[in-house]
Structures are given as structure tokens and as C-alpha cells.
Short mmCIF file of C-alpha atoms in Angstrom, two decimals:
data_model
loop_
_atom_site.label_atom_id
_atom_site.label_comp_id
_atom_site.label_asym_id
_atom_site.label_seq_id
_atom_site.Cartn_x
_atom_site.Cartn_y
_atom_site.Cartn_z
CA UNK U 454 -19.26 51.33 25.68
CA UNK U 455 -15.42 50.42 26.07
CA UNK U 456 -17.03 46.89 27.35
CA UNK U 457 -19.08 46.23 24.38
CA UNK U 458 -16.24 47.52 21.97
CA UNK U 459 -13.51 44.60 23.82
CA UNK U 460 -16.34 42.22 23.97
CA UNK U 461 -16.98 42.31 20.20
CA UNK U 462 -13.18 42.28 19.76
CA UNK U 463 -12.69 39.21 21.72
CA UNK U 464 -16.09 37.73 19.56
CA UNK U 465 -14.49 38.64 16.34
CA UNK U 466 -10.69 37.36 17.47
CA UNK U 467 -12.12 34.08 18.47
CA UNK U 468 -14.14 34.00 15.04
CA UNK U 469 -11.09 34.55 12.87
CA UNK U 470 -9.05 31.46 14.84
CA UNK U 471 -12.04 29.40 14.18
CA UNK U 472 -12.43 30.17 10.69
CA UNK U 473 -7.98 29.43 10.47
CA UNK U 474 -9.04 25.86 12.43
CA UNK U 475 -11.53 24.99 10.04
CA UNK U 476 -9.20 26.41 7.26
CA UNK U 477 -6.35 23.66 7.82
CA UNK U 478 -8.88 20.38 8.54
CA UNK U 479 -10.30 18.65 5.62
CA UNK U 480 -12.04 15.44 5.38
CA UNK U 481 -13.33 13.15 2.64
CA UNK U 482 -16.17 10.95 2.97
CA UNK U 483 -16.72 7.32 0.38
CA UNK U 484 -20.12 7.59 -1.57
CA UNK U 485 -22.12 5.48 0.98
CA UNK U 486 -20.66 7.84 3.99
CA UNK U 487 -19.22 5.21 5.56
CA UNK U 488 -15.55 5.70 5.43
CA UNK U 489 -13.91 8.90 6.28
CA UNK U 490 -10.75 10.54 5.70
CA UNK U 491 -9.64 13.25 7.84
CA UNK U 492 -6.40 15.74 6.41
CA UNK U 493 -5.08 17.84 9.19
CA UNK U 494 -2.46 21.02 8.77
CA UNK U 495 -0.99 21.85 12.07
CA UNK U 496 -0.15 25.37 13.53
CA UNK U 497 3.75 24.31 12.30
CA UNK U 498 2.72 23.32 8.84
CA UNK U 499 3.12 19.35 9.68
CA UNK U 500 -0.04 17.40 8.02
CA UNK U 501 -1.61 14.30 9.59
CA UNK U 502 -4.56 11.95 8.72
CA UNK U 503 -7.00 9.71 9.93
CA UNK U 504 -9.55 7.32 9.34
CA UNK U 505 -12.77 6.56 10.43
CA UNK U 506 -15.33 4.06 9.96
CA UNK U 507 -19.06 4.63 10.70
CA UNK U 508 -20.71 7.80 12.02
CA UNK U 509 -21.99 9.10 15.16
CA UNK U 510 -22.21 6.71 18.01
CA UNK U 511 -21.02 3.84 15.34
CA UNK U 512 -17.98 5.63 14.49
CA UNK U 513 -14.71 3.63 14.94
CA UNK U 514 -11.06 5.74 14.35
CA UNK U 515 -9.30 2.50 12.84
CA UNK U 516 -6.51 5.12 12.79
CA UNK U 517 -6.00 7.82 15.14
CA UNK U 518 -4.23 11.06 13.62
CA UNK U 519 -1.62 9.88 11.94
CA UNK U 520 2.15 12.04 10.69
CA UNK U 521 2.67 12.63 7.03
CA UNK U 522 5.25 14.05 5.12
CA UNK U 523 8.17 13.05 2.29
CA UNK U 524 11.50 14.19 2.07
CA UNK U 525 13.69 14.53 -1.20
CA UNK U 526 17.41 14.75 -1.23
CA UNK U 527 17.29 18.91 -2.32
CA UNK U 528 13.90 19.73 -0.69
CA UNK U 529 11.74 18.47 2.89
CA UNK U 530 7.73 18.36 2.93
CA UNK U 531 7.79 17.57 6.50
CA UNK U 532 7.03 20.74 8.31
CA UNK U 533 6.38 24.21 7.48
CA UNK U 534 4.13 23.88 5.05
CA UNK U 535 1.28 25.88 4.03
CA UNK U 536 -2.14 25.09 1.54
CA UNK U 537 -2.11 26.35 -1.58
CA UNK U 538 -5.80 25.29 -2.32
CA UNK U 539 -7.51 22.02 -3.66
CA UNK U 540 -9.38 20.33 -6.47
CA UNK U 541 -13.19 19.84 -6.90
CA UNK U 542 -14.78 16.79 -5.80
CA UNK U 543 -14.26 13.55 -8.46
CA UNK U 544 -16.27 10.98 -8.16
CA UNK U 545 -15.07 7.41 -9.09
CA UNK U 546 -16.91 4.72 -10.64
CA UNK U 547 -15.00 2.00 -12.62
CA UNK U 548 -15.69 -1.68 -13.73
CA UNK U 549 -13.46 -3.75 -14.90
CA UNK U 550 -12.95 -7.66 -15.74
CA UNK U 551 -10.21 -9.57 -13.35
CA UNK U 552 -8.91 -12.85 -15.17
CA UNK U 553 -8.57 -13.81 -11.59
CA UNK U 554 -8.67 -13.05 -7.81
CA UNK U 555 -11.34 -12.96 -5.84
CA UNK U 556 -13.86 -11.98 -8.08
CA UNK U 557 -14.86 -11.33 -11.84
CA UNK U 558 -16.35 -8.61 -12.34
CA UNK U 559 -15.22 -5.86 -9.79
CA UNK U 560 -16.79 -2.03 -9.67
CA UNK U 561 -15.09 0.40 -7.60
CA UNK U 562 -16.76 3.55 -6.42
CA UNK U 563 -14.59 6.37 -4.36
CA UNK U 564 -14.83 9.78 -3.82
CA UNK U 565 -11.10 11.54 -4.92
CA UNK U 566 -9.81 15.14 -4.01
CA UNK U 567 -6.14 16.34 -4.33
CA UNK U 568 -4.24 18.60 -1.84
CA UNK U 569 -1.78 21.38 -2.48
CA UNK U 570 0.74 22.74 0.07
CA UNK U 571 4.28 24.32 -0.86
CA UNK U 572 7.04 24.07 1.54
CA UNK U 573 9.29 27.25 3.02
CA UNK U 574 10.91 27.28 -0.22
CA UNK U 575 7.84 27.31 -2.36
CA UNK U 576 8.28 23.40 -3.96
CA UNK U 577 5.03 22.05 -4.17
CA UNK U 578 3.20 18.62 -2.90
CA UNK U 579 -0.02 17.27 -3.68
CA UNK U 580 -1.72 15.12 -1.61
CA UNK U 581 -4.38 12.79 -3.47
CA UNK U 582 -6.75 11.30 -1.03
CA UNK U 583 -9.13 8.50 -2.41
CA UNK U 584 -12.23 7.53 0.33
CA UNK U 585 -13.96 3.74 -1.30
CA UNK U 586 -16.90 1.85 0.18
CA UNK U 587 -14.08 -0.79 1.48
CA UNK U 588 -11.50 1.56 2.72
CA UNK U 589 -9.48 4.85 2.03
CA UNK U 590 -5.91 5.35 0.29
CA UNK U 591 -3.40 8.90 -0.42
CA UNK U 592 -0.74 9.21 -2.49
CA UNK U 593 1.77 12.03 -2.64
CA UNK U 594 2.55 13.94 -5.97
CA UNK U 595 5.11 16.43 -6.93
CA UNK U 596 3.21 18.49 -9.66
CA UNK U 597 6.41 20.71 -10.93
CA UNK U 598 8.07 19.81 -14.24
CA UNK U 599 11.74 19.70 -14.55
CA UNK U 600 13.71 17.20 -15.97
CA UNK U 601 16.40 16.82 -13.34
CA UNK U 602 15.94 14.13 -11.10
CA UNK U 603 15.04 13.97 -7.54
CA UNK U 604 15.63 10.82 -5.09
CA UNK U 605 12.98 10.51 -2.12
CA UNK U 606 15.25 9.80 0.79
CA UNK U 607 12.87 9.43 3.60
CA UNK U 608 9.12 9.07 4.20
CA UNK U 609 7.41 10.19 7.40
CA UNK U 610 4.17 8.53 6.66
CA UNK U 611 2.79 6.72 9.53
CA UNK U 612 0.29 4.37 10.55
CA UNK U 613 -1.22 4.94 14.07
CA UNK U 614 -3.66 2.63 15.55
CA UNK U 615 -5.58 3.26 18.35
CA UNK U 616 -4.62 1.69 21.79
CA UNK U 617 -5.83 -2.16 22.36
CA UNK U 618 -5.29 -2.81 18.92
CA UNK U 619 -4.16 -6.19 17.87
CA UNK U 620 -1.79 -7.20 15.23
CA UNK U 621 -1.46 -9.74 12.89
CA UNK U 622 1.72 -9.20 11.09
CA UNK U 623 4.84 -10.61 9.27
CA UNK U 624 8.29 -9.70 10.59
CA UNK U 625 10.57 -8.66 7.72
CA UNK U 626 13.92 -10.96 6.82
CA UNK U 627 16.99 -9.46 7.12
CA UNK U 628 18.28 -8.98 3.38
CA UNK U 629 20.21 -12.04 1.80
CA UNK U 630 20.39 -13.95 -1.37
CA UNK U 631 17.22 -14.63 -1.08
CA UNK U 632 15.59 -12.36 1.30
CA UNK U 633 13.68 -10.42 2.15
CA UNK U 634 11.29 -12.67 0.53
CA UNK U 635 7.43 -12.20 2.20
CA UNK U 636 7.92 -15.77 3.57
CA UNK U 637 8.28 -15.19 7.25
CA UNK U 638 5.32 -16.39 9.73
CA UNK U 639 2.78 -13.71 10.51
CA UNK U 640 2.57 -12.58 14.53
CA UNK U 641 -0.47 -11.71 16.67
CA UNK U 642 0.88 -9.56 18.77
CA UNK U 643 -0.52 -6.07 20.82
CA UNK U 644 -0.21 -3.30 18.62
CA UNK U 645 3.37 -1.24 18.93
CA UNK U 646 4.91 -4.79 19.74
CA UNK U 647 8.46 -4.51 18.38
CA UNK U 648 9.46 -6.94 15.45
CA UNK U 649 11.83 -9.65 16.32
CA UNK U 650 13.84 -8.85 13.25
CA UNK U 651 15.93 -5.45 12.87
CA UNK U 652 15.06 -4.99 8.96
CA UNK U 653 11.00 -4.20 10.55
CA UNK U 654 7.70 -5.24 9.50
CA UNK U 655 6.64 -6.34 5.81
CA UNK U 656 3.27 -5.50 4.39
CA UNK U 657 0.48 -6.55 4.58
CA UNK U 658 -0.33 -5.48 8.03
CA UNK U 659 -3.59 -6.68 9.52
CA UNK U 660 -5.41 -4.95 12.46
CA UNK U 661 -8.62 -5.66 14.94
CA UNK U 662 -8.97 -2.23 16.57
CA UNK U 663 -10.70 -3.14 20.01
CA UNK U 664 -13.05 -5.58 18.58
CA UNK U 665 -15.17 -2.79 16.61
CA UNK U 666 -13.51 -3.03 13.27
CA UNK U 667 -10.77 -4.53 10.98
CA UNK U 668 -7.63 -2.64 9.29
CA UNK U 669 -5.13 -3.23 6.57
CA UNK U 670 -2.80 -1.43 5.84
CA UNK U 671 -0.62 -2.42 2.52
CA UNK U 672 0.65 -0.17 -0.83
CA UNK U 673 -0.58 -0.22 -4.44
CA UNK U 674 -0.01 1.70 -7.54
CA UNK U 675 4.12 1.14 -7.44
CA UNK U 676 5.95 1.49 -10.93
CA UNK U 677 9.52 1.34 -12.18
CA UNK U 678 9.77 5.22 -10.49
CA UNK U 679 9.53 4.08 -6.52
CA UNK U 680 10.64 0.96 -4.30
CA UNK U 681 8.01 -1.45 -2.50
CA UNK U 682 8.61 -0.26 1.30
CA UNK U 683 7.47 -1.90 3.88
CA UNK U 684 7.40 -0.81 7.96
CA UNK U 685 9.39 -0.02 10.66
CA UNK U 686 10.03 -2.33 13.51
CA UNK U 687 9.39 -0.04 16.61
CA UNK U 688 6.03 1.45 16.67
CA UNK U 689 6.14 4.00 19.57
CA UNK U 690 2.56 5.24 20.42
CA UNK U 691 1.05 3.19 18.04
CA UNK U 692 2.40 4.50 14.99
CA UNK U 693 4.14 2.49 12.55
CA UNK U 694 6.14 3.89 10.22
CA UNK U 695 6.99 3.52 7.22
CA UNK U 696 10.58 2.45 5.45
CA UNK U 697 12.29 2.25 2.26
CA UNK U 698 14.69 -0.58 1.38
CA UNK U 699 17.65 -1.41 2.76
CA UNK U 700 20.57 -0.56 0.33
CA UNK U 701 22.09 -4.61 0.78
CA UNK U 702 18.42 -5.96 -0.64
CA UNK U 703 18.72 -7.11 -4.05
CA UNK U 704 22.07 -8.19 -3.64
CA UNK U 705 23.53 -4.22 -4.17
CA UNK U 706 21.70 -4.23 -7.84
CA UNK U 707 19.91 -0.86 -7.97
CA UNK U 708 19.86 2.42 -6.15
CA UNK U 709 17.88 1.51 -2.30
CA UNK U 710 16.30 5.47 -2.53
CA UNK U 711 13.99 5.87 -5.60
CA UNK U 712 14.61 8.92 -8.07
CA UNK U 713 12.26 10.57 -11.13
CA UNK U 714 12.05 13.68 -12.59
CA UNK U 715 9.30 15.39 -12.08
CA UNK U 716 6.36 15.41 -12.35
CA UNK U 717 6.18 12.60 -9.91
CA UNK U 718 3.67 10.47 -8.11
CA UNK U 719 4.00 8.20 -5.56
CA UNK U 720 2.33 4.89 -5.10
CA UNK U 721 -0.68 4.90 -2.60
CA UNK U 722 -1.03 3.88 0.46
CA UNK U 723 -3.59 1.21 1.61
CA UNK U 724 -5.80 1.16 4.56
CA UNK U 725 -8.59 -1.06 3.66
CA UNK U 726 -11.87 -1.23 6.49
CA UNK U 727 -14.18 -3.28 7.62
CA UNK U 728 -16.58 -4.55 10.64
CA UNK U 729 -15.45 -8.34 10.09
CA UNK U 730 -12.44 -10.32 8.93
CA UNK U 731 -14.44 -11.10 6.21
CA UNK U 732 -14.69 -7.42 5.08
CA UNK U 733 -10.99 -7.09 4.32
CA UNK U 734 -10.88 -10.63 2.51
CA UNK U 735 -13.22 -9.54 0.38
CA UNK U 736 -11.88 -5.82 -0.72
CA UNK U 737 -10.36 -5.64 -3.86
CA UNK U 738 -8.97 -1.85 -3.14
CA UNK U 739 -5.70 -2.55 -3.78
CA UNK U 740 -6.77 -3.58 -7.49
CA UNK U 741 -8.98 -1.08 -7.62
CA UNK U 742 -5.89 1.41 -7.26
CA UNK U 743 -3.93 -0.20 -9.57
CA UNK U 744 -3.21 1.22 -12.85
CA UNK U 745 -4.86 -0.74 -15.50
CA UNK U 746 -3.25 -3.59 -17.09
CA UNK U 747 -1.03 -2.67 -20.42
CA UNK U 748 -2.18 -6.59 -21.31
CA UNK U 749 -4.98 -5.72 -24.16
CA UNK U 750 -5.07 -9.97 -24.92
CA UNK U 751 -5.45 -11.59 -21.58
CA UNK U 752 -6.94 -14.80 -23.62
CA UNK U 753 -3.98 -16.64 -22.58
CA UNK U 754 -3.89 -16.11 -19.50
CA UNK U 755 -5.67 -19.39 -17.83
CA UNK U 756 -5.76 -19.40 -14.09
CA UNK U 757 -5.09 -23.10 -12.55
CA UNK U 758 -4.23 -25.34 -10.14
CA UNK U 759 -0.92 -26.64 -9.87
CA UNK U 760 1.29 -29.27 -8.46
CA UNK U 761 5.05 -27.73 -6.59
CA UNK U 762 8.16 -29.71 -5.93
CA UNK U 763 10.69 -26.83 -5.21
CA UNK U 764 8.57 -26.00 -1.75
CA UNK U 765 9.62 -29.85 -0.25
CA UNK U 766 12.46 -30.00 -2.19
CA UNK U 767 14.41 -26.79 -3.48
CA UNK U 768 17.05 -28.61 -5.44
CA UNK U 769 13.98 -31.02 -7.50
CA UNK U 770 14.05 -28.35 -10.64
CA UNK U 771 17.28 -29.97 -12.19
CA UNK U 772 16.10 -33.32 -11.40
CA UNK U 773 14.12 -34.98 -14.37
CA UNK U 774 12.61 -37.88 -12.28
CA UNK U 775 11.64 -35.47 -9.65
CA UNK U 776 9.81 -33.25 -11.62
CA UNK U 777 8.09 -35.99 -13.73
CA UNK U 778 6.79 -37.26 -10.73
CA UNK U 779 4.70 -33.74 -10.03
CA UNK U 780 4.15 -33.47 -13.59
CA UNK U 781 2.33 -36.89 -13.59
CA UNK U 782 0.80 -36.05 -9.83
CA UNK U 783 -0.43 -32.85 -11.59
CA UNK U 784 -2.07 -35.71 -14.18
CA UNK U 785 -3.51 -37.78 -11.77
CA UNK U 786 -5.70 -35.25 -9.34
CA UNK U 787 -6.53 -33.54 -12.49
CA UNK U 788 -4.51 -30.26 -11.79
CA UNK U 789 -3.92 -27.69 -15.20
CA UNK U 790 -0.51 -27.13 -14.06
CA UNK U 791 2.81 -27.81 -12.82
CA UNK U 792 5.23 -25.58 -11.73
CA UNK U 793 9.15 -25.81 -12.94
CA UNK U 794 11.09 -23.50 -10.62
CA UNK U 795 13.96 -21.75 -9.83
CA UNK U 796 17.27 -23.84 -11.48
CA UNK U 797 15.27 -25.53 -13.94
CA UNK U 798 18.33 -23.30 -16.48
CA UNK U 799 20.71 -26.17 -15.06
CA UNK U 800 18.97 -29.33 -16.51
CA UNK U 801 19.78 -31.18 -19.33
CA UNK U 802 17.77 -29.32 -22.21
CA UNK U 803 16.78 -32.62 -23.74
CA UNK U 804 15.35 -33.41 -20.03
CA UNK U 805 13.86 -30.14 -19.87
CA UNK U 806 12.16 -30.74 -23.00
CA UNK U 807 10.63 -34.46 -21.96
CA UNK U 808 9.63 -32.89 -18.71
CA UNK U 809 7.63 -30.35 -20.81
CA UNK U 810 6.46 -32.96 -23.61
CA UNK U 811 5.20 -35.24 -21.00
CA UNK U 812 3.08 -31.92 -19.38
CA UNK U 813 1.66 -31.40 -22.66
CA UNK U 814 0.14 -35.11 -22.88
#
């Protein structure tokens, strides 16, 4: 009798840890089932994430489990933290028009649930995960209201990519007058490759994880309320991290750590998916995740072709001849445009103004 008594406590005990398992894993699947996000609460409170693509045997982790967490100057979301509970299901389905890009008429359908998990101190985080046909994205949010700022000092969020990955990625310039300006040469390189630059990574980051599927891994959805960030140089077991500015960019104008009051949201985070190369070309999930344009007249706006002198010749845009000559190439391979670039302010204004004329003619 004792033996059946220990047995069924053992049988219950092992029951209850299962059920607290399954309690702190979550997952979120895109409409067609193909992409899957995976939220993970470990037995410290830390979350992690991946993402899959595919199911059963055609299931590819384009990212292994992968660290999340923010950290403000008065509170950390890092560790300890505990769920609070989580929305219903929303299902996403918008059109909209581009005026350009890759295409016209774009419909994005995603499957959207938010996370809630308070720290030690009780302060609260959502995490909003969105799962699209073409990918999968999270955000964080801090749902209180008060109308005292708070500055995001660190982010923990990481991007870990299974081993024999291969990168294809940009290292970032080290901040200048003019830097960092996206302009640097992309690398293939073996994934966790170090950058040759101390200042890290930029985004876009592009991916081939062992020849199954495609990554990318960018941002979208920033506003005056956060910085653009971009990644860490080292990438120690695969996992790069990401980094906010570096207080000299923008020549000391601005505060390097981002502040709000709250309520606050963060921009997303991008990791678009794909079988092929040509997958990722073709996503528009970073548009998709966008908030819409404040633009209600976009009539104006009239895409072109255009003709360049500052790229062979930075100081051309306070030289009249030189810029009449790519005004009147422009002309002659029947280009809408030509571009007048940085220093064009230090021309003549009555050369600035035949430059212009002669582009209207």
C-alpha cells in the first residue's frame, strides 16, 4: 500500500513540473503554419526565443534559443521575472498601396499575441510577438502610465544562429563627421566571425543557415522615442547581440540612450525567413511593421530614375558646370531626375536657380 501511495506521489510530482514546463513555453505559429515563434521563461525568470521554419522533418531553427531582456536606468527586465498572463489570439490582415518598393499592392497576414511578465519589483513588460507568412518580429512594451521618463540603457536581445551558418554582413564605421553611415562593404564570413571594426555590425544582417534556409535579421517600427541600434561585433556562440549608439555618433547632438514616459513601446525586431535568397528579397515585413504613413496626399510623390555627381565627385554640388552636366546627362538617357546633394547651400543662388531652370526644361 505504502508503494502505491509513493508511486502515485512521484506520478503526481512529475505531473505538476510538467504542467510548470509547459506553463513558461509559448509559441506562435503564421496563418499558413509555416513560421514559428517559440517564447521561453526559464527556471530564473530569463526569457528566450526562437524561430523556426517548416514542420516536422522540414523544420529548420533559423535561430536557435535566443536571450531577451531590456534594461531601464531605475528598473532591469533581464532576470527574475515571472508571467503575468497573455492576450487572445489577433489575427492580422492588412492591404495597403506602396508608392514604391518592391511591389504595389502589398497584403500582410500575421498571427499577433502579447506577453506579460513583471520583474522582482512588480514593473511590468510586454512582449508583442508577430509570426507572418515571410518571417516573425517582437517588440517590447512597458504598459504602465506615468509621466516621468525612463531611458533604456541596455538591451539583451540577441540573435543566435545555429552553427555552420554563414554571414553576409556590413561592418559598422567607427563614428565621425560622417559616419557611421551604412556605406561599408558587406562580409561573407562564418557566423560568430568578429567584425573588423570596434563600433560592431550594422543592420541588415543576412544569414544561410546550413544551406536549408535564409535569415534576416533588421529593425522596424522606430519613432522619435528610441535610437536605430545596430549589433555587436563579437558573437560568442552564435549570438549576436544587439547595441545602442555610441554617445560620439551624431557629432554629440542628442542623448546616445533613448528615454519616454510611459507607456512605451519599442520598435520591433526583424527576422525575416525564407528557403531561397529570393524569399528575403521579396518580403516586405519590415513595411508591413511599419506604422502607416501620416502622408494622406502621396500624389506627389513620383518615384524615378536619377543621374548622381556627388558619388564620383563629393565637392560637384557647388559647382554649376558640374552639375549641369548630370542635369543634361539626366536629359539625354531620359532619366526623371537629378540629384543636387550635400553643399548645394554654398552655390551661387542665381547658379542654383539655372541649375534648377535648366532641370525643369
Amino acid at each position: 500500500m505504502q508503494l502505491i501511495k509513493t508511486s502515485t506521489f512521484a506520478i503526481l510530482t512529475m505531473l505538476a513540473a510538467t504542467m510548470a514546463s509547459a506553463a513558461d513555453n509559448w509559441s506562435v505559429s503564421s496563418p499558413d503554419g509555416a513560421v514559428v515563434f517559440e517564447l521561453r521563461l526559464d527556471a530564473g525568470g530569463a526569457l528566450s526565443y526562437r524561430v523556426a521554419l517548416g514542420a516536422g522533418a522540414e523544420r529548420t531553427d533559423v535561430l536557435a534559443w535566443s536571450p531577451l531582456g531590456i534594461t531601464r536606468a531605475d528598473q532591469a527586465f533581464a532576470k527574475g521575472l515571472r508571467f503575468t498572463g497573455q492576450s487572445a489570439k489577433a489575427d492580422i490582415d492588412d492591404s495597403y498601396t506602396a508608392v514604391h518598393g518592391k511591389k504595389r499592392d502589398v497584403r500582410h497576414r500575421a498571427t499577433e499575441v502579447t506577453f506579460s511578465f513583471a520583474n522582482p519589483s512588480g514593473a511590468r513588460l510586454d512582449v508583442v510577438v508577430r509570426a507572418a507568412t515571410d518571417g516573425a518580429a517582437f517588440r517590447y512594451r512597458f504598459p504602465e502610465s506615468d509621466p516621468t521618463a525612463r531611458t533604456v540603457t541596455a538591451e539583451s536581445t540577441g540573435f543566435t544562429v545555429p552553427a555552420g551558418t554563414r554571414a553576409w554582413i556590413a561592418p559598422r564605421s567607427p563614428a565621425g563627421k560622417y559616419t557611421p553611415a551604412y556605406e561599408d562593404l558587406y562580409i561573407a564570413a562564418p557566423a560568430g566571425t568578429a567584425s573588423p571594426l570596434a563600433a560592431g555590425w550594422d543592420f541588415p544582417a543576412l544569414f544561410s543557415v546550413g544551406g536549408r534556409a535564409w535569415a534576416l535579421v533588421t529593425e522596424s517600427g522606430l519613432d522619435e522615442h528610441f535610437a536605430a541600434s545596430h549589433l555587436a561585433g563579437h558573437a560568442p556562440g552564435n549570438t549576436y547581440g544587439i547595441r545602442l549608439p555610441d554617445a560620439a555618433e551624431g557629432q554629440g547632438v542628442g542623448k546616445a540612450e533613448p528615454s519616454s514616459t510611459l507607456p512605451w513601446t519599442m520598435p520591433w525586431r526583424v527576422v525575416m525567413v525564407g528557403r531561397t535568397p529570393a524569399a528575403i528579397f521579396e518580403s516586405t515585413l519590415v513595411n508591413d511593421l511599419a506604422p502607416p504613413s501620416v502622408v494622406a496626399d502621396t500624389s506627389w510623390i513620383r518615384p524615378g530614375r536619377v543621374s548622381w555627381s556627388w558619388w564620383s565627385d563629393d565637392d560637384s554640388p557647388k559647382n554649376e558646370a558640374a552639375l549641369t552636366s548630370f542635369v543634361d546627362f539626366s536629359a539625354e538617357m531620359g532619366w526623371e531626375y537629378s540629384l543636387v546633394d550635400a553643399n548645394w547651400n554654398l552655390m551661387d543662388p542665381a547658379a542654383l536657380q539655372r541649375v534648377l531652370t535648366r532641370g525643369r526644361e
